[in-house]
Amino acid sequence: MTVLPIVIAPDPRLLQKSAPVAAVDDDLRRLMDDMLETMYASNGIGLAAVQVGVHKRVLVMDIARGSDRYEGRDESKSQPLFLVNPQIVGESEEQNIYEEGCLSFPGNFGEVERPKQVKVRYLDYHGKEQLLEADGLLATCVQHEMDHLDGKVFVDHLSLVRRDMILRKMKKAKKQMQAEG
Ligand code: NI
């Protein structure tokens, strides 16, 4: 498995819509394995393919393992989830607020309100249709990752002032990184 470079904002690739996957084959499984490895290496709990520059409707998550940010990290508790062509088929009226971060926005966080529970239909690692009934952090995570598939990022849910502040900060950090080579 390979740790892939993560696309860092601002980057036009993050604003592009991802295309549905036609077949879950070995090539796609290799991509999902690499995505999981990449997510673990960055201490994340979710990653969409677009974040490694691949515009396919694929995401990986692992809430059980957690992260330093959300209730600590426990590497003995790996429970990876692979979701292909995910679709929300139900959501609660009740909302939840989490302070979200994103591997494409390192060091930046913001409170986002989303439905507390969602039902998601998807194809798993083997191409089998599954239904995920997510609540709490898992529900927030899957909605955050699914936003990525439509070219949306978590800062789009924040106030314009907060969003612009984060984007300006990211732009500056990127310029600095490029200047340092
Ligand atoms: Ni993200």
PDB file of C-alpha atoms and ligand atoms in Angstrom, residues 14 46-48 51 100-105 141 144-145 147-148 152-154, ligand 1:
ATOM      1  CA  LEU A  14     -11.187  20.065  -4.770  1.00  0.00           C
ATOM      2  CA  GLY A  46     -12.214  10.061   6.577  1.00  0.00           C
ATOM      3  CA  LEU A  47     -10.853  10.688   3.091  1.00  0.00           C
ATOM      4  CA  ALA A  48     -12.490  11.153  -0.316  1.00  0.00           C
ATOM      5  CA  GLN A  51      -8.403  14.510  -1.959  1.00  0.00           C
ATOM      6  CA  GLU A 100     -14.805  19.700  11.727  1.00  0.00           C
ATOM      7  CA  GLY A 101     -11.384  19.591  10.194  1.00  0.00           C
ATOM      8  CA  CYS A 102     -10.186  18.257   6.854  1.00  0.00           C
ATOM      9  CA  LEU A 103      -6.929  16.718   5.652  1.00  0.00           C
ATOM     10  CA  SER A 104      -7.035  19.194   2.751  1.00  0.00           C
ATOM     11  CA  PHE A 105      -7.192  22.095   5.257  1.00  0.00           C
ATOM     12  CA  CYS A 141     -17.960  12.207   8.819  1.00  0.00           C
ATOM     13  CA  HIS A 144     -18.377  15.682   5.142  1.00  0.00           C
ATOM     14  CA  GLU A 145     -16.765  13.119   2.823  1.00  0.00           C
ATOM     15  CA  ASP A 147     -19.640  16.789   0.162  1.00  0.00           C
ATOM     16  CA  HIS A 148     -16.155  16.317  -1.314  1.00  0.00           C
ATOM     17  CA  LYS A 152     -17.920  20.989  -1.660  1.00  0.00           C
ATOM     18  CA  VAL A 153     -15.684  21.451   1.386  1.00  0.00           C
ATOM     19  CA  PHE A 154     -16.478  22.038   5.054  1.00  0.00           C
TER      20      PHE A 154
HETATM   21 NI    NI B   1     -12.406  16.770   4.171  1.00  0.00          NI
END
